[in-house]
Amino acid sequence: MKPVIVQVVQHLRPGGIETMALDLLQQLQAKAEVHIFSLEGDAPTTLNAWPRLYAVQHQLHFFNKKSGLQPALIGRLAHALKRVGASAVHTHHIGPLLYGGAAARLAGLNHVHTEHDAWHLNIESSRNLQNMLIRTLKPQLVADCSAVAEALQQFYPFTRPTVIMNGVDTQRFLPPSLLEKRQCRAQLGLPQEGLLLGCAARLEPVKGHALLLEALRKAHSGVSLVLAGDGSLRHQLQDETTRLGLNHRVFFLGHLDDTLPFYHAIDLFCLPSFNEGLPLSPLEAQACGVPAIVSDVGGCRSVVCPQSSQLVPPGSAGALADAISSYQVSSQHNPRDFVVSTGNLQKTAAAYFNLLAHS
């Protein structure tokens, strides 16, 4: 009989944690029955906003949590775990640790918790809450990179987290041919000539898109910028693009349910975030043979190929512009081998299955 694994996430809006949960569901379903419990949201709204979810909609469960503490949700989750016959629970981030972890404890189930970033632990209230939850619920603790593991041990010396690095599907994210690159540029309405920078991230302050616009202003006129993703800053960034006189060089694609054509279209990936856990987008880009320039924050050092990609200090448009200027198409080492060896989803899924199914 297959084990029944339930992943618990805060919501199912497009993002790194949510993508990782979906990828694990698809990777593990040959060996396990996998469900995802989303604390927030409802099925119709969420499915319409993220069409990728339709393929696995019968394995998704929504609890429509509102803001504020809701102790009754623990009982609802425990009941739902029993209903699906859960044998193990995998929580992602602090809210799911609280509710999903408590429900797993109530149901007497194996519980694995993954910490995806450490910057929120700089907030005392968050740090204290997590301390209480780890001590009380006693999950098997996982960090998605060594930087997060080190932060956890700094704040909670009694922990010994296992490091399981996030991975991407290297059988899906493959380098394009020259013809495929041209076709993807045409499909997305992008220029065929010139260097295309790309960033796939929510249009939110933490991602540092304004730095990219400033760096683009300093770059050669043949360089253009492609932004995949949506968020609260879209109109502000569009206004800033106009103010800088860059309308003809910046392309806003909005949310893409399939990012593969985006990666196939661009030449250089940039993620100038102020905070990150372990982002998947640089791994996806590099798996497609696209070098990356990434802020040296969180676990980003773990996801850049040392031969072809670069780390830059956060918050510096000048350093970003210099890194872009130093890029040479003809001399780049292909970063794909790095991703295959260190950020491979198949390895990630196998490590999680070992924890969730064999305890």
GROMACS .gro file of C-alpha atoms in nm:
model
  359
    1MET     CA    1   0.000   0.000   0.000
    2LYS     CA    2   0.128   0.345  -0.091
    3PRO     CA    3   0.197   0.591   0.191
    4VAL     CA    4  -0.036   0.893   0.198
    5ILE     CA    5   0.160   1.217   0.228
    6VAL     CA    6  -0.006   1.550   0.299
    7GLN     CA    7   0.180   1.873   0.234
    8VAL     CA    8   0.051   2.181   0.418
    9VAL     CA    9   0.109   2.528   0.271
   10GLN     CA   10  -0.020   2.872   0.365
   11HIS     CA   11  -0.179   2.933   0.025
   12LEU     CA   12  -0.154   2.818  -0.336
   13ARG     CA   13  -0.066   3.142  -0.509
   14PRO     CA   14   0.227   3.120  -0.754
   15GLY     CA   15   0.554   3.132  -0.561
   16GLY     CA   16   0.863   2.933  -0.476
   17ILE     CA   17   0.724   2.731  -0.184
   18GLU     CA   18   0.402   2.656  -0.366
   19THR     CA   19   0.585   2.551  -0.683
   20MET     CA   20   0.808   2.326  -0.477
   21ALA     CA   21   0.504   2.161  -0.315
   22LEU     CA   22   0.345   2.098  -0.655
   23ASP     CA   23   0.669   1.963  -0.798
   24LEU     CA   24   0.704   1.724  -0.505
   25LEU     CA   25   0.344   1.610  -0.549
   26GLN     CA   26   0.408   1.524  -0.913
   27GLN     CA   27   0.743   1.361  -0.847
   28LEU     CA   28   0.619   1.145  -0.560
   29GLN     CA   29   0.283   1.032  -0.693
   30ALA     CA   30   0.432   0.718  -0.851
   31LYS     CA   31   0.536   0.600  -0.504
   32ALA     CA   32   0.282   0.774  -0.277
   33GLU     CA   33  -0.063   0.925  -0.269
   34VAL     CA   34   0.004   1.297  -0.219
   35HIS     CA   35  -0.235   1.574  -0.119
   36ILE     CA   36  -0.182   1.945  -0.058
   37PHE     CA   37  -0.373   2.127   0.215
   38SER     CA   38  -0.390   2.502   0.158
   39LEU     CA   39  -0.477   2.692   0.475
   40GLU     CA   40  -0.597   2.998   0.285
   41GLY     CA   41  -0.817   3.034  -0.020
   42ASP     CA   42  -1.093   2.840  -0.191
   43ALA     CA   43  -1.080   2.608  -0.490
   44PRO     CA   44  -1.258   2.812  -0.762
   45THR     CA   45  -1.065   3.135  -0.702
   46THR     CA   46  -0.730   2.962  -0.664
   47LEU     CA   47  -0.767   2.735  -0.968
   48ASN     CA   48  -0.870   3.026  -1.189
   49ALA     CA   49  -0.568   3.227  -1.077
   50TRP     CA   50  -0.320   2.943  -1.136
   51PRO     CA   51  -0.433   2.711  -1.420
   52ARG     CA   52  -0.148   2.468  -1.352
   53LEU     CA   53  -0.348   2.348  -1.052
   54TYR     CA   54  -0.634   2.205  -1.260
   55ALA     CA   55  -0.430   1.894  -1.343
   56VAL     CA   56  -0.412   1.797  -0.974
   57GLN     CA   57  -0.726   1.965  -0.842
   58HIS     CA   58  -0.861   1.645  -0.683
   59GLN     CA   59  -0.551   1.630  -0.462
   60LEU     CA   60  -0.591   1.988  -0.338
   61HIS     CA   61  -0.790   2.080  -0.027
   62PHE     CA   62  -0.871   2.438   0.076
   63PHE     CA   63  -0.957   2.559   0.425
   64ASN     CA   64  -1.034   2.927   0.354
   65LYS     CA   65  -0.853   3.054   0.664
   66LYS     CA   66  -0.906   3.422   0.741
   67SER     CA   67  -0.652   3.647   0.913
   68GLY     CA   68  -0.590   3.602   1.284
   69LEU     CA   69  -0.545   3.300   1.509
   70GLN     CA   70  -0.797   3.020   1.449
   71PRO     CA   71  -0.745   2.730   1.694
   72ALA     CA   72  -1.048   2.544   1.555
   73LEU     CA   73  -0.861   2.500   1.228
   74ILE     CA   74  -0.632   2.246   1.395
   75GLY     CA   75  -0.926   2.015   1.456
   76ARG     CA   76  -1.053   2.061   1.099
   77LEU     CA   77  -0.711   1.971   0.965
   78ALA     CA   78  -0.680   1.666   1.189
   79HIS     CA   79  -1.021   1.546   1.069
   80ALA     CA   80  -0.917   1.601   0.706
   81LEU     CA   81  -0.593   1.409   0.763
   82LYS     CA   82  -0.796   1.115   0.891
   83ARG     CA   83  -1.037   1.142   0.598
   84VAL     CA   84  -0.760   1.106   0.336
   85GLY     CA   85  -0.584   0.834   0.538
   86ALA     CA   86  -0.267   1.036   0.589
   87SER     CA   87   0.045   0.856   0.706
   88ALA     CA   88   0.278   1.159   0.708
   89VAL     CA   89   0.255   1.538   0.709
   90HIS     CA   90   0.499   1.779   0.545
   91THR     CA   91   0.463   2.145   0.649
   92HIS     CA   92   0.616   2.444   0.474
   93HIS     CA   93   0.686   2.768   0.665
   94ILE     CA   94   0.565   2.892   1.003
   95GLY     CA   95   0.185   2.913   0.960
   96PRO     CA   96   0.155   2.555   0.830
   97LEU     CA   97   0.397   2.447   1.107
   98LEU     CA   98   0.155   2.584   1.365
   99TYR     CA   99  -0.170   2.446   1.223
  100GLY     CA  100  -0.054   2.146   1.022
  101GLY     CA  101   0.206   2.045   1.278
  102ALA     CA  102  -0.045   2.058   1.562
  103ALA     CA  103  -0.293   1.856   1.356
  104ALA     CA  104  -0.025   1.597   1.277
  105ARG     CA  105   0.060   1.571   1.646
  106LEU     CA  106  -0.308   1.533   1.733
  107ALA     CA  107  -0.343   1.258   1.472
  108GLY     CA  108  -0.019   1.085   1.581
  109LEU     CA  109   0.144   1.115   1.238
  110ASN     CA  110   0.502   1.142   1.118
  111HIS     CA  111   0.574   1.515   1.070
  112VAL     CA  112   0.846   1.673   0.858
  113HIS     CA  113   0.883   2.051   0.853
  114THR     CA  114   1.083   2.243   0.592
  115GLU     CA  115   1.220   2.588   0.665
  116HIS     CA  116   1.258   2.773   0.336
  117ASP     CA  117   1.423   3.092   0.457
  118ALA     CA  118   1.568   3.243   0.772
  119TRP     CA  119   1.520   3.618   0.734
  120HIS     CA  120   1.184   3.612   0.915
  121LEU     CA  121   1.367   3.480   1.223
  122ASN     CA  122   1.520   3.824   1.267
  123ILE     CA  123   1.176   3.931   1.393
  124GLU     CA  124   1.163   3.849   1.764
  125SER     CA  125   0.795   3.751   1.775
  126SER     CA  126   0.835   3.515   1.480
  127ARG     CA  127   1.154   3.368   1.626
  128ASN     CA  128   0.991   3.305   1.963
  129LEU     CA  129   0.683   3.146   1.808
  130GLN     CA  130   0.895   2.914   1.597
  131ASN     CA  131   1.102   2.820   1.900
  132MET     CA  132   0.789   2.721   2.088
  133LEU     CA  133   0.651   2.523   1.793
  134ILE     CA  134   0.973   2.331   1.728
  135ARG     CA  135   1.008   2.239   2.095
  136THR     CA  136   0.644   2.142   2.136
  137LEU     CA  137   0.568   1.967   1.806
  138LYS     CA  138   0.914   1.810   1.760
  139PRO     CA  139   0.904   1.776   1.379
  140GLN     CA  140   1.183   1.630   1.173
  141LEU     CA  141   1.338   1.961   1.074
  142VAL     CA  142   1.463   2.023   0.720
  143ALA     CA  143   1.644   2.326   0.580
  144ASP     CA  144   1.642   2.383   0.207
  145CYS     CA  145   2.007   2.493   0.201
  146SER     CA  146   2.308   2.512   0.430
  147ALA     CA  147   2.258   2.887   0.496
  148VAL     CA  148   1.911   2.821   0.639
  149ALA     CA  149   2.041   2.526   0.842
  150GLU     CA  150   2.315   2.745   0.992
  151ALA     CA  151   2.063   3.015   1.084
  152LEU     CA  152   1.834   2.760   1.249
  153GLN     CA  153   2.120   2.625   1.456
  154GLN     CA  154   2.227   2.977   1.549
  155PHE     CA  155   1.882   3.065   1.680
  156TYR     CA  156   1.794   2.715   1.804
  157PRO     CA  157   2.116   2.534   1.905
  158PHE     CA  158   1.919   2.227   2.012
  159THR     CA  159   1.815   2.154   1.650
  160ARG     CA  160   1.996   1.935   1.399
  161PRO     CA  161   1.821   2.011   1.069
  162THR     CA  162   1.867   1.789   0.767
  163VAL     CA  163   1.964   1.980   0.453
  164ILE     CA  164   1.761   1.892   0.144
  165MET     CA  165   1.821   2.141  -0.131
  166ASN     CA  166   1.528   2.244  -0.347
  167GLY     CA  167   1.547   2.120  -0.703
  168VAL     CA  168   1.392   2.175  -1.044
  169ASP     CA  169   1.284   1.929  -1.310
  170THR     CA  170   1.592   1.908  -1.531
  171GLN     CA  171   1.404   1.687  -1.779
  172ARG     CA  172   1.160   1.973  -1.842
  173PHE     CA  173   1.391   2.272  -1.815
  174LEU     CA  174   1.623   2.206  -2.108
  175PRO     CA  175   1.833   2.441  -2.322
  176PRO     CA  176   1.661   2.558  -2.642
  177SER     CA  177   1.791   2.536  -2.996
  178LEU     CA  178   1.853   2.864  -3.179
  179LEU     CA  179   1.527   2.811  -3.369
  180GLU     CA  180   1.336   2.749  -3.043
  181LYS     CA  181   1.484   3.066  -2.894
  182ARG     CA  182   1.366   3.270  -3.192
  183GLN     CA  183   1.022   3.108  -3.179
  184CYS     CA  184   0.985   3.184  -2.807
  185ARG     CA  185   1.085   3.546  -2.858
  186ALA     CA  186   0.825   3.577  -3.131
  187GLN     CA  187   0.562   3.403  -2.918
  188LEU     CA  188   0.618   3.647  -2.630
  189GLY     CA  189   0.646   3.956  -2.850
  190LEU     CA  190   1.012   4.016  -2.771
  191PRO     CA  191   1.285   4.156  -2.997
  192GLN     CA  192   1.482   3.903  -3.198
  193GLU     CA  193   1.808   4.096  -3.174
  194GLY     CA  194   2.006   4.224  -2.877
  195LEU     CA  195   2.076   4.092  -2.529
  196LEU     CA  196   1.764   4.001  -2.329
  197LEU     CA  197   1.781   4.013  -1.951
  198GLY     CA  198   1.505   3.831  -1.771
  199CYS     CA  199   1.359   3.821  -1.421
  200ALA     CA  200   1.085   3.581  -1.311
  201ALA     CA  201   0.953   3.696  -0.973
  202ARG     CA  202   0.654   3.852  -0.804
  203LEU     CA  203   0.644   4.228  -0.863
  204GLU     CA  204   0.688   4.309  -0.495
  205PRO     CA  205   0.941   4.534  -0.315
  206VAL     CA  206   1.148   4.244  -0.177
  207LYS     CA  207   1.241   4.130  -0.528
  208GLY     CA  208   1.429   4.451  -0.617
  209HIS     CA  209   1.290   4.515  -0.966
  210ALA     CA  210   1.358   4.889  -0.937
  211LEU     CA  211   1.730   4.806  -0.918
  212LEU     CA  212   1.701   4.622  -1.249
  213LEU     CA  213   1.546   4.926  -1.414
  214GLU     CA  214   1.827   5.147  -1.285
  215ALA     CA  215   2.089   4.895  -1.398
  216LEU     CA  216   1.924   4.877  -1.741
  217ARG     CA  217   1.945   5.256  -1.771
  218LYS     CA  218   2.323   5.226  -1.726
  219ALA     CA  219   2.354   4.938  -1.973
  220HIS     CA  220   2.420   4.946  -2.347
  221SER     CA  221   2.118   5.050  -2.555
  222GLY     CA  222   2.107   4.705  -2.716
  223VAL     CA  223   2.011   4.544  -2.383
  224SER     CA  224   1.642   4.488  -2.302
  225LEU     CA  225   1.465   4.359  -1.990
  226VAL     CA  226   1.184   4.102  -1.972
  227LEU     CA  227   0.980   4.077  -1.649
  228ALA     CA  228   0.771   3.764  -1.591
  229GLY     CA  229   0.535   3.784  -1.294
  230ASP     CA  230   0.277   4.014  -1.146
  231GLY     CA  231   0.219   4.191  -0.818
  232SER     CA  232   0.137   4.511  -0.633
  233LEU     CA  233   0.425   4.709  -0.787
  234ARG     CA  234   0.331   4.656  -1.152
  235HIS     CA  235   0.187   5.005  -1.215
  236GLN     CA  236   0.462   5.173  -1.015
  237LEU     CA  237   0.731   4.989  -1.212
  238GLN     CA  238   0.562   5.074  -1.539
  239ASP     CA  239   0.553   5.442  -1.438
  240GLU     CA  240   0.922   5.425  -1.344
  241THR     CA  241   1.000   5.264  -1.679
  242THR     CA  242   0.833   5.559  -1.852
  243ARG     CA  243   1.014   5.813  -1.632
  244LEU     CA  244   1.350   5.658  -1.719
  245GLY     CA  245   1.267   5.655  -2.091
  246LEU     CA  246   1.292   5.276  -2.112
  247ASN     CA  247   0.950   5.182  -2.249
  248HIS     CA  248   1.101   5.044  -2.571
  249ARG     CA  249   1.344   4.826  -2.373
  250VAL     CA  250   1.127   4.680  -2.093
  251PHE     CA  251   0.864   4.411  -2.148
  252PHE     CA  252   0.606   4.321  -1.880
  253LEU     CA  253   0.473   3.971  -1.948
  254GLY     CA  254   0.257   3.936  -1.636
  255HIS     CA  255   0.201   3.597  -1.473
  256LEU     CA  256   0.305   3.303  -1.689
  257ASP     CA  257   0.159   2.965  -1.605
  258ASP     CA  258   0.434   2.813  -1.818
  259THR     CA  259   0.769   2.988  -1.773
  260LEU     CA  260   0.965   2.765  -2.011
  261PRO     CA  261   0.923   2.993  -2.317
  262PHE     CA  262   1.043   3.285  -2.103
  263TYR     CA  263   1.365   3.104  -2.006
  264HIS     CA  264   1.417   2.994  -2.366
  265ALA     CA  265   1.382   3.353  -2.489
  266ILE     CA  266   1.631   3.525  -2.258
  267ASP     CA  267   2.011   3.537  -2.255
  268LEU     CA  268   2.083   3.631  -1.895
  269PHE     CA  269   1.871   3.585  -1.581
  270CYS     CA  270   1.874   3.844  -1.299
  271LEU     CA  271   1.723   3.822  -0.950
  272PRO     CA  272   1.821   4.129  -0.740
  273SER     CA  273   1.621   4.038  -0.428
  274PHE     CA  274   1.673   4.194  -0.087
  275ASN     CA  275   1.569   3.871   0.088
  276GLU     CA  276   1.540   3.512  -0.033
  277GLY     CA  277   1.529   3.161   0.096
  278LEU     CA  278   1.642   2.925  -0.179
  279PRO     CA  279   1.487   3.056  -0.502
  280LEU     CA  280   1.394   2.812  -0.777
  281SER     CA  281   1.400   3.057  -1.067
  282PRO     CA  282   1.782   3.079  -1.096
  283LEU     CA  283   1.795   2.698  -1.102
  284GLU     CA  284   1.528   2.684  -1.374
  285ALA     CA  285   1.712   2.944  -1.582
  286GLN     CA  286   2.051   2.773  -1.547
  287ALA     CA  287   1.898   2.432  -1.627
  288CYS     CA  288   1.798   2.594  -1.957
  289GLY     CA  289   2.158   2.701  -2.010
  290VAL     CA  290   2.099   3.064  -1.906
  291PRO     CA  291   2.359   3.217  -1.670
  292ALA     CA  292   2.227   3.404  -1.367
  293ILE     CA  293   2.310   3.718  -1.171
  294VAL     CA  294   2.165   3.688  -0.821
  295SER     CA  295   2.181   3.891  -0.501
  296ASP     CA  296   2.400   3.734  -0.236
  297VAL     CA  297   2.121   3.687   0.020
  298GLY     CA  298   1.972   3.388   0.200
  299GLY     CA  299   2.057   3.064   0.027
  300CYS     CA  300   2.128   3.217  -0.315
  301ARG     CA  301   2.495   3.126  -0.293
  302SER     CA  302   2.384   2.762  -0.322
  303VAL     CA  303   2.203   2.811  -0.653
  304VAL     CA  304   2.458   2.986  -0.876
  305CYS     CA  305   2.706   2.806  -1.099
  306PRO     CA  306   3.050   2.936  -0.992
  307GLN     CA  307   3.188   2.911  -1.347
  308SER     CA  308   2.916   3.106  -1.530
  309SER     CA  309   2.686   3.288  -1.290
  310GLN     CA  310   2.751   3.575  -1.049
  311LEU     CA  311   2.653   3.691  -0.702
  312VAL     CA  312   2.615   4.065  -0.642
  313PRO     CA  313   2.566   4.258  -0.319
  314PRO     CA  314   2.198   4.331  -0.248
  315GLY     CA  315   2.070   4.682  -0.305
  316SER     CA  316   2.340   4.790  -0.551
  317ALA     CA  317   2.222   4.891  -0.897
  318GLY     CA  318   2.584   4.974  -0.983
  319ALA     CA  319   2.708   4.623  -0.903
  320LEU     CA  320   2.418   4.480  -1.101
  321ALA     CA  321   2.501   4.702  -1.400
  322ASP     CA  322   2.868   4.600  -1.382
  323ALA     CA  323   2.775   4.231  -1.377
  324ILE     CA  324   2.548   4.276  -1.678
  325SER     CA  325   2.820   4.466  -1.863
  326SER     CA  326   3.074   4.192  -1.797
  327TYR     CA  327   2.853   3.924  -1.952
  328GLN     CA  328   3.001   3.777  -2.271
  329VAL     CA  329   2.778   3.544  -2.473
  330SER     CA  330   3.061   3.359  -2.648
  331SER     CA  331   3.270   3.281  -2.342
  332GLN     CA  332   3.007   3.146  -2.106
  333HIS     CA  333   3.039   2.807  -1.940
  334ASN     CA  334   2.705   2.624  -1.962
  335PRO     CA  335   2.553   2.623  -1.609
  336ARG     CA  336   2.323   2.326  -1.675
  337ASP     CA  337   2.567   2.065  -1.543
  338PHE     CA  338   2.576   2.252  -1.211
  339VAL     CA  339   2.196   2.228  -1.176
  340VAL     CA  340   2.184   1.862  -1.275
  341SER     CA  341   2.437   1.777  -1.004
  342THR     CA  342   2.321   2.007  -0.723
  343GLY     CA  343   1.964   2.125  -0.785
  344ASN     CA  344   1.793   1.823  -0.936
  345LEU     CA  345   1.427   1.775  -0.839
  346GLN     CA  346   1.453   1.396  -0.863
  347LYS     CA  347   1.718   1.394  -0.590
  348THR     CA  348   1.512   1.634  -0.379
  349ALA     CA  349   1.200   1.419  -0.406
  350ALA     CA  350   1.389   1.099  -0.322
  351ALA     CA  351   1.533   1.258  -0.007
  352TYR     CA  352   1.190   1.376   0.109
  353PHE     CA  353   1.031   1.038   0.034
  354ASN     CA  354   1.294   0.873   0.252
  355LEU     CA  355   1.200   1.098   0.545
  356LEU     CA  356   0.824   1.089   0.497
  357ALA     CA  357   0.768   0.726   0.409
  358HIS     CA  358   1.029   0.541   0.612
  359SER     CA  359   0.990   0.679   0.965
   0.00000   0.00000   0.00000
